Each structure stands twice: as C-alpha cells, then as structure tokens.
C-alpha cells in the first residue's frame, strides 16, 4: 500500500468552532449532542499530493466500478469508509466541463466554462452526495432511508436506495408536489408519503420516526452527502490539471453544496493538490434569498424567509439548514453573494440553452448572477470562471415551453418577458409557403 492509498482515520466533528466535540464515524448523528450545531467528517490526512494526482488519472483507464465513478475515484479525499465492498455506484459524477462562449459574452466575461452536474444518472448533483449517504446507510446496516423533499433529493435517493436494495421513504408536504421529479421517485419504487403539514413540521416528524424505526435520514444535514458533493470540485480541478479558477459560481438553496465546495477546496489545499483557493459566489433567487440578505446587510442574526417563492423550485428554500457552514466558506474564500430576479433567471437559462447546453431553472441563476457581478465590478471580465450547472434541462419542461411561448408567469402572477423566446411556428401543409417562409 503506497502512502497515497493508506487509509486515514475519520471521525465526526462538530462544526461549531467553540465546541468541536468529536464522535465515532459510525455514530448516527445529524446535529451535535453537545451544542446542536451541524456535524462534519474530519480526517487525519489525505496522503501525498503527487501520488494522489497520478492515482486519480490512472483510475480513468480502469474498468472497476469504483474507479469509473466520478465520486469514488477521489475516495482518498473523503476516507470515511474502511471497506468499499458494499458501495453502490451508478457511475455518478463524470460530468463535463464545457466552454460556452455565448454565455460568457452574456455574462460579461471573456471566457466561461460550465461544470454540468445535470449529466448525472438522475440528472442533478444530488447523485454525487447520495452515493456516499447510501454507502454509510449500508455500512451501518440500516435497511430504510428517508428524506423530506419534493425535488431532486427524492429522485436521487430513490434511485440509489433501489440500486442498493434499501427501502426508500419520501415525505412530501401535501399538495406541494413537483411533478417531474416526483415521477422519477415513483419509477424508482420509493414509498411516497404525503403529510398534512409544512416542510419544517414534516422534518420534525421524520426525526421522531427515524429514531423510532431505525430509519437513516438522507436530508442535506447528512454529513456524508456533503462528503460526496466534494467530488464535484475534485473532478473539476482534475479536469483542469489542478489549475485553480479565480471564481466558482453556484446557486444556493439549503446551502449544502457551497458548504461541500468550500470544504473540498480547503482540504485540497491542505493536501497540497492546489496552492490557493478560488473565490466562491453563491447566487439566490430574489424570492428566496435569506443568505444573500444576511451577508449583504452584515447582520448578526440570520432571518429565514417565511414564504419563499421562485419558479426555480430547487432553490425555493426559506430557512437553509447549512447557512453557518456556508458563511464560513464565503469568508474563507473571500467569496460573494448575489440575488437575481425571475426574469434574469429565465433569460440566462435561454442563453445557456442556446449554447447547446441547457439546464434547469435553479442552475441558470449562476449565469444571471455572473452578469450582475461583472456589471458591478466584483468579477473582472478577464477572470477565469467556472459556473456549476446543478440540474438537467429536462427536469422542468413545462417552464421551458411557457417561456418560449410567452406564457411564463412569476409566482406573484406577473407575466415574464419571453426575451429570447423561440415559439413553434404553425404552417400550412404547403411546400411553396414553407419554402417562402424559410427563405
Ligand atoms: C438541490 C439543488 C440546488 C440547491 O443546492 P443546495 O445545496 O440546497 O444549496 C440547486 N440546484 C439544483 C438543481 C438542486 O437540485
Ligand atoms: Zn457541538
């Protein structure tokens, strides 16, 4: 065993710097028993940087399932398992880094690349984290997993639980269903329970049930999902031969992903894989921007938004659980926050579509945010920027059709401009007329 592959010791550590209580890696903890703060995985070390880089590159030629996964390929950088024989992979990760000149121009940049997590098996970055969360459930011998979600988390959990032979329980607020994503969960065989309560009430209920019935919770408080999402940055850096971009831009909802990115980049620096940190920029939708407002106001108290509203449902979160971690990452990386309107998201999304790339609405907040951050001089036009597209275009076809046909309305009921609309054209069954039209 080389120094690059020797297992490091892992434990669960309280995120609160005033507490830092430590627990065994196999304890089932979502919050610190001492102070209530979020938990995170902590490691004794990661091995030799040059050896790791070589190992990651070599694994791209391997046919071993673990090496073919764009998450587990980087397993030395989240060494919480000591036995990989039970890991279930759907070959998550392996997502492309795509140049997008037209989007760069629109965003006020000379160049821009998209790290597109919508290429994942269930169409969002939730797969990067879910393979790790489910691996931990298997290692603990728990047979049931659960989450409260109407979106990509439930689609992803349902798929990985099915592949791993676990029972998946999805709890939904009654009458608040996002159809496309729910359809995925049903097809993957998850048991779906609609509860007459709001999101927070259901979360409290599920925590009671989790203890009582031995259910493993895979909501974004789960520290192992965060460990898996770190791979998005490792893979991006590997694809750039470990050249660090100036900025990494991503949408923020519950703020788990920015927490994962920040942790991964700090740890990559600690491991000697990179020599500086990129700056992180988190973009929120105007109707669900508690983190943006908190940071921009320099407030000391975090104020949740009671009724978050945006058509970008993946970031329609009023009380993001991971805000303390996200705050730390914005500070450590000298990052930035921005918020964007429904119109700005919709137009940016159409531009990303025109690049032949496409994404779901939440993902397009990145380009809309970049446009504002270059206009205000926070991001320089010649900066080297990577934006992370979090979900697949096909997650929300209804939104797309409405935008292009001028029928998209904001949650408040205002008609949105179809600025880059591309409506279908009705033509007669007549070759001459169609020829005329096309000339
Ligand atoms: C979950 C999700 C987000 C938000 O990520 P957080 O970690 O909650 O901030 C953004 N976009 C898509 C497509 C998602 O599925
Ligand atoms: Zn604590």
Short mmCIF file of C-alpha atoms and ligand atoms in Angstrom, two decimals:
data_model
loop_
_atom_site.label_atom_id
_atom_site.label_comp_id
_atom_site.label_asym_id
_atom_site.label_seq_id
_atom_site.Cartn_x
_atom_site.Cartn_y
_atom_site.Cartn_z
CA UNK A 1 0.00 0.00 0.00
CA UNK A 2 1.51 3.37 -1.00
CA UNK A 3 1.27 6.44 1.17
CA UNK A 4 -1.37 7.76 -1.23
CA UNK A 5 -3.72 4.90 -0.55
CA UNK A 6 -3.15 4.26 3.15
CA UNK A 7 -6.48 4.84 4.92
CA UNK A 8 -6.70 7.93 7.09
CA UNK A 9 -8.64 7.88 10.33
CA UNK A 10 -12.07 9.52 10.16
CA UNK A 11 -14.41 10.91 12.78
CA UNK A 12 -17.49 13.07 13.10
CA UNK A 13 -16.68 16.55 14.36
CA UNK A 14 -19.00 19.33 15.49
CA UNK A 15 -18.82 22.22 13.05
CA UNK A 16 -19.09 24.86 15.82
CA UNK A 17 -15.53 26.15 16.37
CA UNK A 18 -16.30 26.84 20.05
CA UNK A 19 -17.31 23.20 20.61
CA UNK A 20 -15.62 20.84 18.12
CA UNK A 21 -16.93 17.79 20.01
CA UNK A 22 -15.74 14.57 18.33
CA UNK A 23 -17.63 11.32 17.81
CA UNK A 24 -17.05 7.99 16.13
CA UNK A 25 -17.60 7.93 12.37
CA UNK A 26 -20.28 5.21 12.74
CA UNK A 27 -22.47 7.16 15.17
CA UNK A 28 -25.81 8.24 13.70
CA UNK A 29 -25.67 12.00 14.31
CA UNK A 30 -27.09 14.87 12.31
CA UNK A 31 -26.55 17.55 14.99
CA UNK A 32 -24.00 17.84 17.79
CA UNK A 33 -25.31 16.26 21.03
CA UNK A 34 -23.38 18.93 22.98
CA UNK A 35 -24.40 22.15 21.23
CA UNK A 36 -26.83 21.30 18.42
CA UNK A 37 -24.61 22.57 15.57
CA UNK A 38 -24.16 20.65 12.29
CA UNK A 39 -21.66 17.79 12.16
CA UNK A 40 -18.95 17.20 9.57
CA UNK A 41 -16.47 14.47 8.74
CA UNK A 42 -12.88 15.14 9.84
CA UNK A 43 -9.77 13.23 8.73
CA UNK A 44 -6.22 12.81 9.95
CA UNK A 45 -4.75 13.41 6.49
CA UNK A 46 -5.06 12.68 2.78
CA UNK A 47 -1.70 11.33 1.57
CA UNK A 48 0.88 12.58 -0.90
CA UNK A 49 -0.42 15.07 -3.50
CA UNK A 50 1.67 13.90 -6.46
CA UNK A 51 0.80 10.26 -5.79
CA UNK A 52 -2.89 11.12 -5.48
CA UNK A 53 -2.94 13.04 -8.76
CA UNK A 54 -1.33 10.07 -10.52
CA UNK A 55 -3.75 7.64 -8.93
CA UNK A 56 -6.84 9.69 -9.92
CA UNK A 57 -5.60 9.91 -13.51
CA UNK A 58 -4.79 6.17 -13.72
CA UNK A 59 -8.26 5.26 -12.49
CA UNK A 60 -9.81 6.86 -15.57
CA UNK A 61 -8.47 3.87 -17.54
CA UNK A 62 -9.85 1.33 -15.07
CA UNK A 63 -12.99 -0.78 -15.57
CA UNK A 64 -13.53 -1.22 -11.82
CA UNK A 65 -16.93 0.27 -10.89
CA UNK A 66 -15.47 2.30 -8.03
CA UNK A 67 -12.80 3.82 -10.27
CA UNK A 68 -15.35 4.58 -13.00
CA UNK A 69 -17.42 6.62 -10.56
CA UNK A 70 -16.58 10.34 -10.74
CA UNK A 71 -17.16 10.38 -6.98
CA UNK A 72 -15.36 7.28 -5.66
CA UNK A 73 -12.40 7.86 -7.98
CA UNK A 74 -11.41 10.52 -5.43
CA UNK A 75 -12.12 8.38 -2.35
CA UNK A 76 -8.80 9.16 -0.63
CA UNK A 77 -10.14 12.70 -0.17
CA UNK A 78 -13.20 11.54 1.81
CA UNK A 79 -11.91 8.38 3.52
CA UNK A 80 -14.83 7.73 5.85
CA UNK A 81 -15.23 4.04 4.86
CA UNK A 82 -12.72 1.33 5.66
CA UNK A 83 -14.37 -1.24 3.41
CA UNK A 84 -15.58 -0.37 -0.09
CA UNK A 85 -17.11 -3.75 -0.97
CA UNK A 86 -20.70 -2.60 -0.30
CA UNK A 87 -20.58 0.70 -2.17
CA UNK A 88 -23.32 1.14 -4.78
CA UNK A 89 -22.40 3.33 -7.74
CA UNK A 90 -24.47 4.35 -10.77
CA UNK A 91 -21.27 5.88 -12.25
CA UNK A 92 -22.29 9.29 -10.87
CA UNK A 93 -20.10 12.32 -11.46
CA UNK A 94 -18.03 12.10 -14.67
CA UNK A 95 -19.70 15.34 -15.70
CA UNK A 96 -18.21 17.55 -18.40
CA UNK A 97 -16.58 20.94 -18.14
CA UNK A 98 -17.98 22.79 -21.15
CA UNK A 99 -16.79 26.04 -22.74
CA UNK A 100 -19.66 28.39 -23.50
CA UNK A 101 -18.56 31.49 -25.44
CA UNK A 102 -22.06 32.89 -25.95
CA UNK A 103 -22.87 32.56 -22.25
CA UNK A 104 -19.51 34.18 -21.44
CA UNK A 105 -20.41 37.22 -23.58
CA UNK A 106 -23.84 37.42 -21.96
CA UNK A 107 -22.23 37.23 -18.52
CA UNK A 108 -19.71 39.99 -19.33
CA UNK A 109 -16.75 37.59 -19.39
CA UNK A 110 -14.05 36.76 -21.94
CA UNK A 111 -14.48 33.05 -21.18
CA UNK A 112 -16.67 30.87 -19.06
CA UNK A 113 -16.99 27.15 -18.54
CA UNK A 114 -19.86 25.18 -17.10
CA UNK A 115 -19.35 22.16 -14.87
CA UNK A 116 -22.62 20.41 -15.73
CA UNK A 117 -23.94 18.24 -12.92
CA UNK A 118 -27.12 17.63 -14.89
CA UNK A 119 -25.21 14.82 -16.67
CA UNK A 120 -25.58 12.69 -13.54
CA UNK A 121 -27.63 9.43 -13.51
CA UNK A 122 -30.75 11.08 -12.08
CA UNK A 123 -29.99 14.47 -13.60
CA UNK A 124 -28.65 16.50 -10.68
CA UNK A 125 -25.64 16.87 -8.37
CA UNK A 126 -27.62 15.18 -5.60
CA UNK A 127 -26.24 11.89 -7.01
CA UNK A 128 -22.68 12.88 -6.05
CA UNK A 129 -23.74 13.06 -2.42
CA UNK A 130 -26.34 10.30 -2.39
CA UNK A 131 -23.92 7.52 -3.36
CA UNK A 132 -21.97 8.39 -0.17
CA UNK A 133 -25.04 8.77 2.04
CA UNK A 134 -26.35 5.39 0.92
CA UNK A 135 -22.89 3.83 1.39
CA UNK A 136 -22.97 4.99 5.01
CA UNK A 137 -26.51 3.55 5.48
CA UNK A 138 -25.27 0.19 4.15
CA UNK A 139 -22.23 0.25 6.37
CA UNK A 140 -24.45 0.94 9.41
CA UNK A 141 -26.68 -1.96 8.42
CA UNK A 142 -29.79 0.26 8.26
CA UNK A 143 -32.41 -1.01 5.84
CA UNK A 144 -34.55 2.11 5.39
CA UNK A 145 -33.60 5.60 4.23
CA UNK A 146 -35.77 8.71 4.20
CA UNK A 147 -35.82 12.34 3.14
CA UNK A 148 -38.25 15.24 3.12
CA UNK A 149 -38.18 16.72 -0.35
CA UNK A 150 -40.31 17.28 -3.40
CA UNK A 151 -37.33 17.59 -5.70
CA UNK A 152 -34.02 16.27 -6.84
CA UNK A 153 -33.07 14.81 -3.45
CA UNK A 154 -36.01 12.40 -3.52
CA UNK A 155 -35.33 11.40 -7.15
CA UNK A 156 -31.71 10.67 -6.32
CA UNK A 157 -32.35 8.91 -3.00
CA UNK A 158 -35.00 6.71 -4.63
CA UNK A 159 -32.56 5.60 -7.34
CA UNK A 160 -29.65 4.80 -5.03
CA UNK A 161 -31.85 3.09 -2.45
CA UNK A 162 -33.35 0.91 -5.20
CA UNK A 163 -29.92 0.01 -6.55
CA UNK A 164 -28.73 -0.82 -3.02
CA UNK A 165 -31.81 -2.85 -2.08
CA UNK A 166 -32.89 -0.40 0.65
CA UNK A 167 -36.41 0.78 1.32
CA UNK A 168 -36.81 4.46 0.37
CA UNK A 169 -39.33 6.65 2.19
CA UNK A 170 -40.11 10.06 0.77
CA UNK A 171 -42.13 12.51 2.84
CA UNK A 172 -43.93 15.25 0.96
CA UNK A 173 -45.87 18.27 2.14
CA UNK A 174 -49.43 17.53 1.00
CA UNK A 175 -50.44 19.24 -2.25
CA UNK A 176 -46.97 20.69 -2.83
CA UNK A 177 -45.59 18.34 -5.43
CA UNK A 178 -43.05 18.99 -8.15
CA UNK A 179 -44.26 16.65 -10.83
CA UNK A 180 -41.25 15.72 -12.98
CA UNK A 181 -39.02 14.93 -10.03
CA UNK A 182 -41.75 13.08 -8.13
CA UNK A 183 -42.26 10.95 -11.24
CA UNK A 184 -38.64 9.80 -11.02
CA UNK A 185 -39.08 8.80 -7.35
CA UNK A 186 -42.21 6.76 -8.19
CA UNK A 187 -40.48 5.00 -11.06
CA UNK A 188 -37.53 4.06 -8.84
CA UNK A 189 -40.01 2.47 -6.44
CA UNK A 190 -39.82 4.78 -3.42
CA UNK A 191 -42.65 4.69 -0.89
CA UNK A 192 -44.07 8.21 -1.02
CA UNK A 193 -45.99 9.60 1.95
CA UNK A 194 -47.94 12.84 1.68
CA UNK A 195 -48.35 14.51 5.07
CA UNK A 196 -50.81 17.25 6.00
CA UNK A 197 -48.11 19.60 7.31
CA UNK A 198 -45.46 22.05 6.09
CA UNK A 199 -41.83 21.22 5.35
CA UNK A 200 -40.45 22.06 8.81
CA UNK A 201 -43.20 20.17 10.64
CA UNK A 202 -42.57 17.12 8.48
CA UNK A 203 -38.83 17.29 9.13
CA UNK A 204 -39.52 17.22 12.90
CA UNK A 205 -41.91 14.30 12.42
CA UNK A 206 -39.40 12.35 10.35
CA UNK A 207 -36.71 12.83 13.00
CA UNK A 208 -39.01 11.22 15.57
CA UNK A 209 -39.77 8.36 13.18
CA UNK A 210 -36.09 7.96 12.28
CA UNK A 211 -35.18 7.23 15.90
CA UNK A 212 -38.18 5.01 16.48
CA UNK A 213 -37.95 2.91 13.31
CA UNK A 214 -34.20 2.92 12.66
CA UNK A 215 -34.52 4.98 9.50
CA UNK A 216 -31.41 6.67 8.15
CA UNK A 217 -32.04 10.32 7.24
CA UNK A 218 -30.64 11.50 3.91
CA UNK A 219 -31.67 15.14 4.02
CA UNK A 220 -28.91 17.68 3.41
CA UNK A 221 -27.98 17.70 7.13
CA UNK A 222 -26.42 14.29 6.46
CA UNK A 223 -22.64 14.89 6.63
CA UNK A 224 -21.84 12.04 4.21
CA UNK A 225 -23.83 13.63 1.39
CA UNK A 226 -21.63 16.69 1.84
CA UNK A 227 -18.54 14.43 1.59
CA UNK A 228 -19.75 13.07 -1.75
CA UNK A 229 -20.54 16.51 -3.14
CA UNK A 230 -16.91 17.50 -2.52
CA UNK A 231 -16.04 15.35 -5.54
CA UNK A 232 -17.61 17.95 -7.86
CA UNK A 233 -14.70 20.28 -7.11
CA UNK A 234 -12.08 17.50 -7.15
CA UNK A 235 -13.24 16.36 -10.58
CA UNK A 236 -13.36 19.96 -11.87
CA UNK A 237 -9.78 20.57 -10.69
CA UNK A 238 -8.60 17.23 -12.13
CA UNK A 239 -10.18 18.18 -15.50
CA UNK A 240 -8.21 21.45 -15.38
CA UNK A 241 -4.96 19.66 -14.46
CA UNK A 242 -5.30 21.18 -10.96
CA UNK A 243 -5.22 24.76 -12.30
CA UNK A 244 -7.34 26.77 -9.87
CA UNK A 245 -10.01 29.07 -11.40
CA UNK A 246 -10.48 32.58 -10.00
CA UNK A 247 -14.17 32.03 -9.25
CA UNK A 248 -16.57 29.12 -8.78
CA UNK A 249 -20.21 30.24 -9.08
CA UNK A 250 -23.19 28.16 -7.94
CA UNK A 251 -26.86 28.55 -6.95
CA UNK A 252 -27.73 28.42 -3.24
CA UNK A 253 -30.83 26.86 -1.65
CA UNK A 254 -30.20 24.88 1.53
CA UNK A 255 -26.51 25.83 1.06
CA UNK A 256 -25.21 22.29 1.40
CA UNK A 257 -23.43 22.44 -1.93
CA UNK A 258 -21.47 25.62 -1.23
CA UNK A 259 -20.52 24.09 2.13
CA UNK A 260 -19.26 20.99 0.32
CA UNK A 261 -17.35 23.03 -2.27
CA UNK A 262 -15.67 25.18 0.38
CA UNK A 263 -14.66 22.17 2.46
CA UNK A 264 -13.32 20.30 -0.57
CA UNK A 265 -11.24 23.24 -1.74
CA UNK A 266 -9.78 23.90 1.70
CA UNK A 267 -8.93 20.22 2.05
CA UNK A 268 -7.42 20.09 -1.47
CA UNK A 269 -5.17 22.96 -0.44
CA UNK A 270 -4.32 21.21 2.82
CA UNK A 271 -3.43 18.07 0.85
CA UNK A 272 -1.15 20.12 -1.42
CA UNK A 273 -3.26 19.43 -4.54
CA UNK A 274 -3.77 23.17 -5.11
CA UNK A 275 -1.87 26.20 -3.82
CA UNK A 276 -4.71 28.73 -3.47
CA UNK A 277 -8.49 28.82 -3.09
CA UNK A 278 -10.86 30.03 -5.79
CA UNK A 279 -13.45 32.56 -4.64
CA UNK A 280 -16.96 31.14 -4.22
CA UNK A 281 -20.01 33.08 -5.41
CA UNK A 282 -23.47 31.94 -4.29
CA UNK A 283 -26.49 33.12 -6.25
CA UNK A 284 -30.02 33.06 -4.82
CA UNK A 285 -33.42 33.84 -6.30
CA UNK A 286 -34.87 37.17 -5.10
CA UNK A 287 -37.90 35.49 -3.53
CA UNK A 288 -35.76 33.06 -1.52
CA UNK A 289 -32.58 34.98 -0.65
CA UNK A 290 -32.13 34.90 3.15
CA UNK A 291 -28.41 34.13 2.88
CA UNK A 292 -27.77 36.93 0.39
CA UNK A 293 -29.69 39.43 2.50
CA UNK A 294 -27.93 38.31 5.69
CA UNK A 295 -24.45 38.77 4.21
CA UNK A 296 -25.15 41.98 2.30
CA UNK A 297 -26.71 43.57 5.39
CA UNK A 298 -23.76 42.44 7.55
CA UNK A 299 -26.44 41.30 10.00
CA UNK A 300 -25.65 39.32 13.14
CA UNK A 301 -28.94 37.46 13.19
CA UNK A 302 -29.99 35.10 10.39
CA UNK A 303 -33.61 35.74 9.33
CA UNK A 304 -35.37 32.95 7.44
CA UNK A 305 -37.86 33.88 4.70
CA UNK A 306 -41.26 32.57 5.90
CA UNK A 307 -42.79 32.04 2.44
CA UNK A 308 -40.02 31.58 -0.14
CA UNK A 309 -41.17 31.96 -3.74
CA UNK A 310 -39.41 31.29 -7.02
CA UNK A 311 -40.06 29.27 -10.16
CA UNK A 312 -36.57 27.83 -9.61
CA UNK A 313 -38.03 25.26 -7.21
CA UNK A 314 -34.68 23.63 -6.39
CA UNK A 315 -33.64 26.82 -4.58
CA UNK A 316 -37.04 27.72 -3.12
CA UNK A 317 -35.75 27.43 0.46
CA UNK A 318 -36.59 29.98 3.17
CA UNK A 319 -34.66 28.51 6.09
CA UNK A 320 -31.44 26.95 4.76
CA UNK A 321 -30.01 24.50 7.30
CA UNK A 322 -26.40 24.84 6.21
CA UNK A 323 -26.10 28.63 6.41
CA UNK A 324 -23.45 28.62 9.20
CA UNK A 325 -21.19 26.37 7.12
CA UNK A 326 -21.85 28.46 4.01
CA UNK A 327 -20.99 31.66 5.85
CA UNK A 328 -17.65 30.16 6.87
CA UNK A 329 -16.90 29.20 3.25
CA UNK A 330 -17.77 32.62 1.87
CA UNK A 331 -15.42 34.17 4.45
CA UNK A 332 -12.56 31.67 3.92
CA UNK A 333 -12.68 32.09 0.13
CA UNK A 334 -13.30 35.86 0.11
CA UNK A 335 -16.42 34.97 -1.78
CA UNK A 336 -19.51 36.88 -2.84
CA UNK A 337 -23.30 36.58 -2.82
CA UNK A 338 -25.84 37.89 -5.33
CA UNK A 339 -29.56 37.59 -5.91
CA UNK A 340 -31.38 37.57 -9.23
CA UNK A 341 -34.96 38.10 -10.42
CA UNK A 342 -37.27 35.58 -12.08
CA UNK A 343 -36.78 37.41 -15.40
CA UNK A 344 -32.99 37.33 -15.06
CA UNK A 345 -33.05 33.58 -14.33
CA UNK A 346 -35.38 32.86 -17.26
CA UNK A 347 -33.30 34.85 -19.78
CA UNK A 348 -29.99 33.42 -18.57
CA UNK A 349 -31.47 29.95 -18.86
CA UNK A 350 -32.45 30.56 -22.50
CA UNK A 351 -28.88 31.72 -23.25
CA UNK A 352 -27.47 28.53 -21.70
CA UNK A 353 -29.90 26.63 -23.91
CA UNK A 354 -28.66 28.47 -27.00
CA UNK A 355 -25.15 27.26 -26.22
CA UNK A 356 -26.47 23.74 -26.83
CA UNK A 357 -26.06 23.04 -23.14
CA UNK A 358 -29.30 23.72 -21.25
CA UNK A 359 -30.12 23.33 -17.55
CA UNK A 360 -32.97 23.56 -15.05
CA UNK A 361 -34.05 27.00 -13.76
CA UNK A 362 -32.09 26.97 -10.46
CA UNK A 363 -28.87 26.29 -12.37
CA UNK A 364 -29.37 29.33 -14.60
CA UNK A 365 -29.19 31.60 -11.56
CA UNK A 366 -25.41 31.19 -11.94
CA UNK A 367 -25.20 32.99 -15.30
CA UNK A 368 -27.73 35.63 -14.21
CA UNK A 369 -25.60 36.22 -11.11
CA UNK A 370 -22.36 36.39 -13.08
CA UNK A 371 -23.91 39.07 -15.33
CA UNK A 372 -24.67 41.17 -12.25
CA UNK A 373 -21.33 40.54 -10.56
CA UNK A 374 -19.34 41.57 -13.65
CA UNK A 375 -21.54 44.66 -14.10
CA UNK A 376 -20.84 45.72 -10.52
CA UNK A 377 -17.09 45.05 -10.89
CA UNK A 378 -16.94 42.23 -8.32
CA UNK A 379 -15.88 39.75 -11.03
CA UNK A 380 -13.38 41.11 -13.60
CA UNK A 381 -14.12 40.50 -17.32
CA UNK A 382 -10.87 38.55 -17.78
CA UNK A 383 -11.44 36.35 -14.72
CA UNK A 384 -11.23 32.57 -15.08
CA UNK A 385 -14.74 31.48 -14.02
CA UNK A 386 -16.36 28.06 -13.61
CA UNK A 387 -20.12 28.03 -13.08
CA UNK A 388 -21.78 24.87 -11.80
CA UNK A 389 -24.99 23.86 -13.54
CA UNK A 390 -26.75 21.81 -10.91
CA UNK A 391 -29.59 20.11 -12.78
CA UNK A 392 -30.67 18.78 -16.18
CA UNK A 393 -32.73 20.71 -18.74
CA UNK A 394 -35.44 18.02 -18.79
CA UNK A 395 -36.24 18.36 -15.08
CA UNK A 396 -38.66 21.18 -15.86
CA UNK A 397 -40.01 21.10 -19.46
CA UNK A 398 -43.20 22.96 -18.51
CA UNK A 399 -41.18 26.06 -17.56
CA UNK A 400 -39.34 25.93 -20.90
CA UNK A 401 -42.44 25.65 -23.03
CA UNK A 402 -44.09 28.53 -21.20
CA UNK A 403 -41.02 30.75 -21.52
CA UNK A 404 -40.68 30.24 -25.26
CA UNK A 405 -44.38 30.76 -25.91
CA UNK A 406 -44.72 33.87 -23.73
CA UNK A 407 -46.81 32.19 -21.04
CA UNK A 408 -44.37 32.11 -18.12
CA UNK A 409 -45.60 33.89 -15.01
CA UNK A 410 -43.66 34.73 -11.85
CA UNK A 411 -45.02 33.31 -8.56
CA UNK A 412 -46.66 36.70 -7.95
CA UNK A 413 -48.60 36.32 -11.21
CA UNK A 414 -46.64 38.83 -13.34
CA UNK A 415 -46.11 37.76 -16.96
CA UNK A 416 -42.39 37.30 -17.71
CA UNK A 417 -40.88 38.66 -20.92
CA UNK A 418 -40.03 35.96 -23.48
CA UNK A 419 -36.81 37.85 -24.31
CA UNK A 420 -35.10 35.00 -26.15
CA UNK A 421 -38.32 33.17 -26.99
CA UNK A 422 -38.41 30.50 -29.67
CA UNK A 423 -42.05 29.58 -30.17
CA UNK A 424 -43.07 26.85 -32.61
CA UNK A 425 -44.46 28.19 -35.90
CA UNK A 426 -47.71 26.85 -37.29
CA UNK A 427 -47.52 26.35 -41.08
CA UNK A 428 -49.90 25.07 -43.74
CA UNK A 429 -49.28 21.74 -45.48
CA UNK A 430 -47.84 23.56 -48.47
CA UNK A 431 -44.24 23.23 -49.74
CA UNK A 432 -44.31 26.62 -51.53
CA UNK A 433 -45.47 28.53 -48.48
CA UNK A 434 -42.91 26.79 -46.23
CA UNK A 435 -40.14 27.46 -48.77
CA UNK A 436 -41.14 31.14 -48.79
CA UNK A 437 -41.05 31.21 -45.02
CA UNK A 438 -37.62 29.60 -44.79
CA UNK A 439 -36.10 31.89 -47.44
C1 LIG B 1 -30.50 20.94 -4.51
C2 LIG B 1 -30.32 21.83 -5.68
C3 LIG B 1 -29.82 23.14 -5.57
C4 LIG B 1 -29.52 23.77 -4.25
O1 LIG B 1 -28.40 23.23 -3.59
P1 LIG B 1 -28.21 23.50 -2.03
O2 LIG B 1 -27.14 22.56 -1.63
O3 LIG B 1 -29.53 23.20 -1.37
O4 LIG B 1 -27.83 24.94 -1.87
C5 LIG B 1 -29.63 23.87 -6.72
N1 LIG B 1 -29.93 23.37 -7.94
C6 LIG B 1 -30.42 22.12 -8.08
C7 LIG B 1 -30.76 21.64 -9.44
C8 LIG B 1 -30.63 21.31 -6.97
O5 LIG B 1 -31.13 20.08 -7.14
ZN1 LIG B 2 -21.05 20.98 19.26
#
